[in-house]
Amino acid sequence: MASDSGGTPPGPPPGVRILVVGGGYVGMYTALRLQRKLKQRLRSGAAEIVVVTPDPYMTYQPFLPEAAAGSISPRHVVVPLRRVLPHCTILVGEARRIDHSKRTATVTTLATDEEGTGAVEITYDELVLAPGSVSRTLPVPGLAEHGVGFKTIEEAIGLRNHVIEQMDIASATRDPAIRDAALTFVFVGGGYAGVEALAELEDMARYTSRYYHNIKAEDLKWILVEATGRILPEVGESMGRYAVGELRGRNIDVRLDTRLESCEDRIAVLSDGSRFPTRTLVWTAGVKPAPLLAATDLPLNERGRLVCTARLTVDGAEHAWAAGDAAAVPDLTAAEPGRETAPNAQHAVRQAKVLADNLVAAIDGRPLKEYRHSYAGSVASLGLHKGVAHVYGRRLKGYPAWLMHRTYHLSRVPTFNRKARVLAEWTLAGLFKREIVSLGSLEHPRAEFEIAAGKRPRPDDGDCQ
């Protein structure tokens, strides 16, 4: 392993080096299983696992809506990689380029400056490419300036703080236009992320409104914009219709077959001609493969995903493996030939297991297995005690579906430590009232000190309208 000036990569092992790019579902679960399978070789130095990840933790994304609503503490939604992968080398950084023909990856770390000095070049023997996905944005005017995503714990907690702060603004202002914009929340995208985030936050805000003397629950305006004719397609058409009825019954404005045309000047303009002044625009309209894939010499399909085999190898590239959102894996259980597995957590976790087993088998010269998993179904939360589910052909709604949602994800969140803490928080939440505190100042921890030091002007009381 070589490095450019300024970089201090992990020391070279005498045996095989496995480079895992990504610390999400596939990256963490693959490294976790490899760690178990190669325990003796890792201890003897005959193997090394290097995990390159932008964050030193894995985020359990299905719990983001509950974290945003305050039902789960943010630190219990993430799994620290150094704790669960003690026999792996965790390198916090971002892979920028991969030259698989030379078995090298260029990684920028926290020590890398703006000119790129200090970038690390890592050599490897086996590559597991699992960088995941990023939000798929469209060239909507104003979206980059005013929109916020919902894929990370930082976005979820930032959105919770923002919603409560908008209620504070609405309560303090005498300007009806400012009040209306502050209490209007627009979510674009009717998939899991958009629907669950909106439902949980609406639940939280409706509860919070009882503590404001001049804000009622009916003053809040929640709008869900979906470009197709249905929401939550994973749970089936009938459960999708039920979800729409449930949301509309809570005075949530669900707009199907509608697109966001613009959000310039903080005004959401929809394709049906509606215009909504708003200070909150949440964009959850799909994902796309991580940009890293375009900076590799590996084969990609027309959607920018890695072309993979059912054995989770990259097609035509020896010693390269992939799974999850970044990989186009053939679905061997599909009725129609040529279909690919859906890019979701259900497949990612199971693919990681097969990938790790196949990688070890390849090192040992044993035959590889094909990934085959029939889709079990889906569950979705619509807020506290409400949900929809379509599992193994059975449809559930309301409280039973919500309970199944919680039970399923509690069983899937990694580590016993996290399971116990999440269960304890749910139990306490059932016994005590919700927390309705906004800690938005955490995003600017030096603001007060900068004001005291004269580096920043103190906000004028007259600015609050």
Short mmCIF file of C-alpha atoms in Angstrom, two decimals, residues 98-464:
data_model
loop_
_atom_site.label_atom_id
_atom_site.label_comp_id
_atom_site.label_asym_id
_atom_site.label_seq_id
_atom_site.Cartn_x
_atom_site.Cartn_y
_atom_site.Cartn_z
CA ILE A 98 -10.91 3.22 -7.92
CA ASP A 99 -8.56 1.70 -10.50
CA HIS A 100 -9.39 -1.96 -10.27
CA SER A 101 -6.96 -2.90 -13.01
CA LYS A 102 -4.18 -1.76 -10.64
CA ARG A 103 -6.06 -2.77 -7.46
CA THR A 104 -5.84 0.74 -6.01
CA ALA A 105 -8.33 3.14 -4.43
CA THR A 106 -7.73 6.85 -3.82
CA VAL A 107 -9.25 8.00 -0.53
CA THR A 108 -9.55 11.49 0.94
CA THR A 109 -9.47 11.53 4.73
CA LEU A 110 -10.05 14.15 7.40
CA ALA A 111 -6.37 15.05 7.04
CA THR A 112 -6.77 15.88 3.34
CA ASP A 113 -6.67 19.59 2.53
CA GLU A 114 -8.66 21.42 -0.14
CA GLU A 115 -5.94 20.83 -2.76
CA GLY A 116 -6.12 17.09 -2.18
CA THR A 117 -2.76 16.89 -0.44
CA GLY A 118 -2.78 13.97 1.95
CA ALA A 119 -5.05 11.75 -0.15
CA VAL A 120 -4.33 8.09 0.54
CA GLU A 121 -3.84 5.49 -2.16
CA ILE A 122 -4.78 2.05 -0.86
CA THR A 123 -3.86 -1.18 -2.56
CA TYR A 124 -6.02 -4.26 -2.13
CA ASP A 125 -6.47 -7.86 -3.20
CA GLU A 126 -10.26 -8.12 -2.94
CA LEU A 127 -12.70 -5.22 -3.37
CA VAL A 128 -16.18 -4.99 -1.86
CA LEU A 129 -17.86 -1.96 -3.37
CA ALA A 130 -20.87 -0.82 -1.34
CA PRO A 131 -21.00 2.99 -1.32
CA GLY A 132 -24.81 2.98 -1.28
CA SER A 133 -26.87 5.73 -2.84
CA VAL A 134 -27.47 9.48 -2.65
CA SER A 135 -30.61 11.56 -3.07
CA ARG A 136 -31.78 11.77 -6.67
CA THR A 137 -32.48 15.43 -7.27
CA LEU A 138 -34.01 17.09 -10.32
CA PRO A 139 -33.27 20.52 -11.82
CA VAL A 140 -36.12 22.16 -9.94
CA PRO A 141 -35.53 25.92 -9.51
CA GLY A 142 -34.81 26.70 -5.86
CA LEU A 143 -34.47 23.07 -4.73
CA ALA A 144 -30.74 23.22 -4.05
CA GLU A 145 -31.15 26.41 -2.01
CA HIS A 146 -34.21 25.53 0.06
CA GLY A 147 -34.68 21.74 0.04
CA VAL A 148 -33.52 19.20 2.63
CA GLY A 149 -33.15 15.44 2.25
CA PHE A 150 -34.00 12.63 4.64
CA LYS A 151 -31.25 10.01 4.39
CA THR A 152 -28.98 10.80 7.34
CA ILE A 153 -29.38 11.16 11.09
CA GLU A 154 -28.16 14.75 10.80
CA GLU A 155 -30.96 15.56 8.36
CA ALA A 156 -33.57 13.84 10.55
CA ILE A 157 -32.62 15.69 13.74
CA GLY A 158 -32.11 18.95 11.87
CA LEU A 159 -35.61 18.61 10.44
CA ARG A 160 -37.11 17.99 13.89
CA ASN A 161 -35.43 21.11 15.24
CA HIS A 162 -36.52 23.07 12.19
CA VAL A 163 -40.20 22.08 12.52
CA ILE A 164 -40.33 23.16 16.17
CA GLU A 165 -38.49 26.38 15.35
CA GLN A 166 -41.07 27.17 12.66
CA MET A 167 -43.79 26.76 15.27
CA ASP A 168 -41.86 29.17 17.51
CA ILE A 169 -41.69 31.68 14.65
CA ALA A 170 -45.40 31.32 13.92
CA SER A 171 -46.24 31.81 17.56
CA ALA A 172 -44.12 34.97 17.83
CA THR A 173 -44.98 36.79 14.60
CA ARG A 174 -47.86 39.15 13.93
CA ASP A 175 -47.45 38.88 10.15
CA PRO A 176 -50.03 36.40 8.78
CA ALA A 177 -47.88 35.69 5.68
CA ILE A 178 -44.87 34.70 7.77
CA ARG A 179 -47.07 32.62 10.06
CA ASP A 180 -48.67 30.79 7.13
CA ALA A 181 -45.31 30.00 5.51
CA ALA A 182 -43.84 28.81 8.82
CA LEU A 183 -46.74 26.42 9.43
CA THR A 184 -46.71 24.93 5.89
CA PHE A 185 -44.62 21.78 5.45
CA VAL A 186 -44.16 20.31 1.96
CA PHE A 187 -42.82 16.77 1.42
CA VAL A 188 -41.98 15.61 -2.11
CA GLY A 189 -41.96 11.83 -2.66
CA GLY A 190 -44.49 9.19 -1.64
CA GLY A 191 -42.11 6.34 -0.87
CA TYR A 192 -41.12 5.04 2.54
CA ALA A 193 -38.89 7.98 3.47
CA GLY A 194 -41.37 10.69 2.54
CA VAL A 195 -44.52 9.10 3.95
CA GLU A 196 -42.99 7.89 7.22
CA ALA A 197 -41.12 11.15 7.83
CA LEU A 198 -44.22 13.25 7.20
CA ALA A 199 -46.47 11.00 9.29
CA GLU A 200 -44.14 10.93 12.30
CA LEU A 201 -43.38 14.65 12.21
CA GLU A 202 -47.06 15.53 11.79
CA ASP A 203 -47.80 13.40 14.84
CA MET A 204 -45.06 15.17 16.79
CA ALA A 205 -46.08 18.68 15.68
CA ARG A 206 -49.76 18.05 16.42
CA TYR A 207 -48.82 16.97 19.94
CA THR A 208 -46.46 19.95 20.33
CA SER A 209 -49.16 22.44 19.30
CA ARG A 210 -51.02 21.89 22.57
CA TYR A 211 -48.21 23.76 24.36
CA TYR A 212 -48.62 26.91 22.24
CA HIS A 213 -51.28 29.40 23.30
CA ASN A 214 -51.93 30.60 19.74
CA ILE A 215 -51.32 27.55 17.54
CA LYS A 216 -53.87 24.81 17.03
CA ALA A 217 -53.31 21.47 15.31
CA GLU A 218 -55.56 22.52 12.42
CA ASP A 219 -53.33 25.57 11.79
CA LEU A 220 -50.55 23.27 10.57
CA LYS A 221 -50.60 22.55 6.84
CA TRP A 222 -48.93 19.32 5.69
CA ILE A 223 -48.65 18.58 1.97
CA LEU A 224 -47.41 15.35 0.35
CA VAL A 225 -46.54 15.63 -3.35
CA GLU A 226 -46.22 12.42 -5.40
CA ALA A 227 -45.58 12.31 -9.15
CA THR A 228 -47.33 8.95 -9.64
CA GLY A 229 -50.87 7.87 -8.88
CA ARG A 230 -50.07 5.99 -5.64
CA ILE A 231 -47.90 6.06 -2.52
CA LEU A 232 -46.01 3.25 -0.81
CA PRO A 233 -46.05 0.93 -3.86
CA GLU A 234 -44.14 -1.73 -1.87
CA VAL A 235 -47.13 -2.49 0.37
CA GLY A 236 -49.52 -3.03 -2.55
CA GLU A 237 -52.22 -0.97 -4.19
CA SER A 238 -54.98 -1.56 -1.63
CA MET A 239 -52.74 -0.69 1.33
CA GLY A 240 -51.48 2.34 -0.58
CA ARG A 241 -55.06 3.56 -0.97
CA TYR A 242 -55.68 2.95 2.72
CA ALA A 243 -52.56 4.97 3.57
CA VAL A 244 -53.81 7.89 1.46
CA GLY A 245 -57.18 7.78 3.24
CA GLU A 246 -55.48 7.60 6.63
CA LEU A 247 -53.29 10.62 5.89
CA ARG A 248 -56.14 12.67 4.44
CA GLY A 249 -58.21 11.81 7.50
CA ARG A 250 -55.56 13.63 9.53
CA ASN A 251 -55.99 16.73 7.36
CA ILE A 252 -52.81 16.00 5.37
CA ASP A 253 -53.08 17.23 1.78
CA VAL A 254 -51.99 14.28 -0.41
CA ARG A 255 -51.50 15.30 -4.04
CA LEU A 256 -51.06 12.39 -6.47
CA ASP A 257 -49.99 12.70 -10.11
CA THR A 258 -48.44 16.03 -9.12
CA ARG A 259 -44.88 17.34 -9.44
CA LEU A 260 -42.92 20.12 -7.81
CA GLU A 261 -42.21 22.69 -10.53
CA SER A 262 -40.34 25.30 -8.50
CA CYS A 263 -39.54 26.39 -4.98
CA GLU A 264 -37.83 29.70 -5.67
CA ASP A 265 -38.33 32.47 -3.12
CA ARG A 266 -39.61 29.82 -0.70
CA ILE A 267 -42.80 29.32 -2.71
CA ALA A 268 -43.61 25.71 -3.67
CA VAL A 269 -45.20 25.74 -7.12
CA LEU A 270 -46.89 22.45 -8.09
CA SER A 271 -47.78 21.12 -11.54
CA ASP A 272 -51.49 21.45 -10.76
CA GLY A 273 -51.06 25.22 -10.45
CA SER A 274 -51.07 25.38 -6.64
CA ARG A 275 -48.68 27.74 -4.89
CA PHE A 276 -47.68 27.35 -1.22
CA PRO A 277 -45.40 29.81 0.57
CA THR A 278 -43.34 27.54 2.84
CA ARG A 279 -40.17 27.54 4.88
CA THR A 280 -39.96 23.73 4.87
CA LEU A 281 -39.40 21.61 1.76
CA VAL A 282 -38.36 17.98 2.27
CA TRP A 283 -37.16 16.12 -0.83
CA THR A 284 -37.44 12.32 -0.74
CA ALA A 285 -38.15 11.64 -4.42
CA GLY A 286 -35.89 8.67 -4.94
CA VAL A 287 -32.19 7.84 -4.85
CA LYS A 288 -29.40 7.22 -7.33
CA PRO A 289 -26.12 5.28 -7.10
CA ALA A 290 -23.21 6.99 -5.37
CA PRO A 291 -21.09 9.19 -7.69
CA LEU A 292 -18.03 7.05 -6.88
CA LEU A 293 -19.21 4.35 -9.30
CA ALA A 294 -18.63 6.67 -12.24
CA ALA A 295 -15.01 7.08 -11.08
CA THR A 296 -14.18 3.38 -11.43
CA ASP A 297 -13.17 1.18 -14.34
CA LEU A 298 -15.92 -1.34 -13.51
CA PRO A 299 -18.95 -2.03 -15.77
CA LEU A 300 -22.12 -0.02 -15.11
CA ASN A 301 -25.64 -0.44 -16.47
CA GLU A 302 -27.78 2.31 -17.98
CA ARG A 303 -28.85 3.50 -14.52
CA GLY A 304 -25.30 3.81 -13.25
CA ARG A 305 -25.32 0.69 -11.07
CA LEU A 306 -22.61 -1.98 -11.10
CA VAL A 307 -23.39 -4.91 -13.37
CA CYS A 308 -23.27 -7.93 -11.07
CA THR A 309 -23.81 -11.66 -11.25
CA ALA A 310 -26.09 -13.67 -8.97
CA ARG A 311 -22.94 -14.64 -7.04
CA LEU A 312 -22.51 -10.94 -6.19
CA THR A 313 -19.32 -10.60 -8.21
CA VAL A 314 -18.93 -7.64 -10.55
CA ASP A 315 -19.52 -9.06 -14.00
CA GLY A 316 -16.28 -9.49 -15.91
CA ALA A 317 -14.05 -8.18 -13.09
CA GLU A 318 -12.17 -10.68 -10.96
CA HIS A 319 -11.75 -9.98 -7.24
CA ALA A 320 -14.51 -7.32 -7.29
CA TRP A 321 -17.76 -7.75 -5.35
CA ALA A 322 -20.82 -5.58 -4.87
CA ALA A 323 -24.33 -5.58 -3.37
CA GLY A 324 -27.03 -3.22 -2.17
CA ASP A 325 -28.09 0.07 -3.77
CA ALA A 326 -24.95 0.30 -5.91
CA ALA A 327 -25.36 -3.15 -7.50
CA ALA A 328 -27.64 -4.45 -10.24
CA VAL A 329 -28.12 -8.03 -9.00
CA PRO A 330 -30.24 -10.48 -11.02
CA ASP A 331 -33.42 -11.56 -9.22
CA LEU A 332 -33.47 -15.32 -9.65
CA THR A 333 -36.90 -15.59 -7.98
CA ALA A 334 -38.65 -13.23 -10.42
CA ALA A 335 -41.16 -14.63 -12.89
CA GLU A 336 -39.83 -12.50 -15.73
CA PRO A 337 -36.20 -12.97 -16.77
CA GLY A 338 -33.89 -9.97 -16.59
CA ARG A 339 -35.37 -8.43 -13.46
CA GLU A 340 -33.08 -7.10 -10.73
CA THR A 341 -33.43 -7.19 -6.95
CA ALA A 342 -34.90 -4.03 -5.45
CA PRO A 343 -32.39 -1.64 -3.84
CA ASN A 344 -33.71 -1.94 -0.28
CA ALA A 345 -32.49 -2.99 3.16
CA GLN A 346 -34.23 -6.36 3.00
CA HIS A 347 -32.05 -7.46 0.09
CA ALA A 348 -28.93 -5.58 1.21
CA VAL A 349 -28.61 -7.40 4.54
CA ARG A 350 -29.13 -10.81 2.96
CA GLN A 351 -26.84 -10.06 0.04
CA ALA A 352 -24.09 -9.05 2.45
CA LYS A 353 -24.19 -12.50 4.05
CA VAL A 354 -23.93 -14.31 0.71
CA LEU A 355 -21.24 -11.90 -0.50
CA ALA A 356 -19.05 -12.49 2.55
CA ASP A 357 -19.46 -16.27 2.31
CA ASN A 358 -18.63 -16.23 -1.39
CA LEU A 359 -15.59 -14.01 -0.88
CA VAL A 360 -14.16 -16.41 1.70
CA ALA A 361 -15.00 -19.34 -0.57
CA ALA A 362 -13.18 -17.65 -3.46
CA ILE A 363 -10.08 -17.12 -1.30
CA ASP A 364 -10.18 -20.79 -0.29
CA GLY A 365 -10.85 -21.99 -3.84
CA ARG A 366 -14.34 -23.32 -3.10
CA PRO A 367 -17.42 -22.93 -5.36
CA LEU A 368 -19.64 -19.87 -4.97
CA LYS A 369 -23.36 -19.74 -4.18
CA GLU A 370 -26.00 -17.70 -5.95
CA TYR A 371 -28.10 -15.11 -4.14
CA ARG A 372 -31.75 -16.03 -4.14
CA HIS A 373 -34.40 -14.46 -1.93
CA SER A 374 -38.13 -14.11 -2.46
CA TYR A 375 -39.47 -10.74 -1.38
CA ALA A 376 -41.14 -11.21 2.01
CA GLY A 377 -43.19 -8.03 1.98
CA SER A 378 -43.09 -4.55 3.48
CA VAL A 379 -44.18 -2.63 6.55
CA ALA A 380 -44.58 1.12 6.95
CA SER A 381 -45.40 3.37 9.87
CA LEU A 382 -47.97 6.17 9.53
CA GLY A 383 -47.24 7.67 12.92
CA LEU A 384 -47.83 6.50 16.49
CA HIS A 385 -50.07 3.38 16.60
CA LYS A 386 -50.79 3.59 12.85
CA GLY A 387 -49.29 1.69 9.95
CA VAL A 388 -49.73 -0.55 6.90
CA ALA A 389 -48.16 -3.91 6.07
CA HIS A 390 -48.16 -6.46 3.28
CA VAL A 391 -46.21 -9.49 4.47
CA TYR A 392 -46.27 -12.95 2.87
CA GLY A 393 -49.52 -12.08 1.11
CA ARG A 394 -51.28 -10.89 4.25
CA ARG A 395 -52.44 -7.28 4.59
CA LEU A 396 -52.53 -5.49 7.92
CA LYS A 397 -53.41 -1.92 8.82
CA GLY A 398 -53.70 0.30 11.85
CA TYR A 399 -52.29 -0.82 15.19
CA PRO A 400 -51.37 -4.43 14.19
CA ALA A 401 -49.34 -3.14 11.21
CA TRP A 402 -47.63 -0.52 13.40
CA LEU A 403 -46.76 -3.18 15.98
CA MET A 404 -45.38 -5.44 13.25
CA HIS A 405 -43.33 -2.51 11.92
CA ARG A 406 -41.75 -1.96 15.32
CA THR A 407 -41.22 -5.66 16.01
CA TYR A 408 -39.61 -6.30 12.64
CA HIS A 409 -37.20 -3.38 12.81
CA LEU A 410 -36.32 -4.05 16.45
CA SER A 411 -35.28 -7.56 15.37
CA ARG A 412 -33.21 -6.15 12.51
CA VAL A 413 -31.36 -3.26 14.16
CA PRO A 414 -27.75 -4.43 14.73
CA THR A 415 -26.33 -5.38 18.13
CA PHE A 416 -28.11 -6.40 21.32
CA ASN A 417 -27.02 -3.11 22.87
CA ARG A 418 -29.05 -1.12 20.35
CA LYS A 419 -32.05 -3.45 20.58
CA ALA A 420 -32.17 -3.06 24.37
CA ARG A 421 -31.80 0.72 24.27
CA VAL A 422 -34.45 1.20 21.58
CA LEU A 423 -36.89 -1.08 23.45
CA ALA A 424 -36.24 0.83 26.68
CA GLU A 425 -36.92 4.16 24.96
CA TRP A 426 -40.16 2.87 23.47
CA THR A 427 -41.23 1.65 26.89
CA LEU A 428 -40.44 4.98 28.55
CA ALA A 429 -42.18 6.88 25.73
CA GLY A 430 -45.34 4.95 26.54
CA LEU A 431 -45.14 6.00 30.19
CA PHE A 432 -44.14 9.65 29.87
CA LYS A 433 -44.96 12.62 27.65
CA ARG A 434 -43.13 13.42 24.42
CA GLU A 435 -40.06 15.64 24.45
CA ILE A 436 -40.79 18.82 22.47
CA VAL A 437 -37.45 20.61 22.80
CA SER A 438 -35.67 22.07 19.79
CA LEU A 439 -31.88 22.03 19.97
CA GLY A 440 -31.25 23.79 16.69
CA SER A 441 -28.42 25.79 18.28
CA LEU A 442 -26.37 22.58 18.32
CA GLU A 443 -25.86 23.11 14.59
CA HIS A 444 -24.01 26.38 15.37
CA PRO A 445 -22.22 25.69 18.66
CA ARG A 446 -19.83 28.67 18.37
CA ALA A 447 -22.53 31.26 17.62
CA GLU A 448 -22.88 32.56 21.19
CA PHE A 449 -19.12 32.75 21.69
CA GLU A 450 -18.67 34.58 18.36
CA ILE A 451 -21.28 37.13 19.48
CA ALA A 452 -19.48 37.61 22.80
CA ALA A 453 -16.16 37.99 20.97
CA GLY A 454 -17.64 40.54 18.61
CA LYS A 455 -17.20 38.36 15.52
CA ARG A 456 -20.93 38.13 14.87
CA PRO A 457 -23.67 40.76 15.41
CA ARG A 458 -26.31 39.93 17.99
CA PRO A 459 -29.72 39.42 16.33
CA ASP A 460 -31.85 42.57 16.46
CA ASP A 461 -34.97 42.05 18.50
CA GLY A 462 -36.76 44.14 15.92
CA ASP A 463 -36.13 41.47 13.26
CA CYS A 464 -38.77 39.21 14.80
#
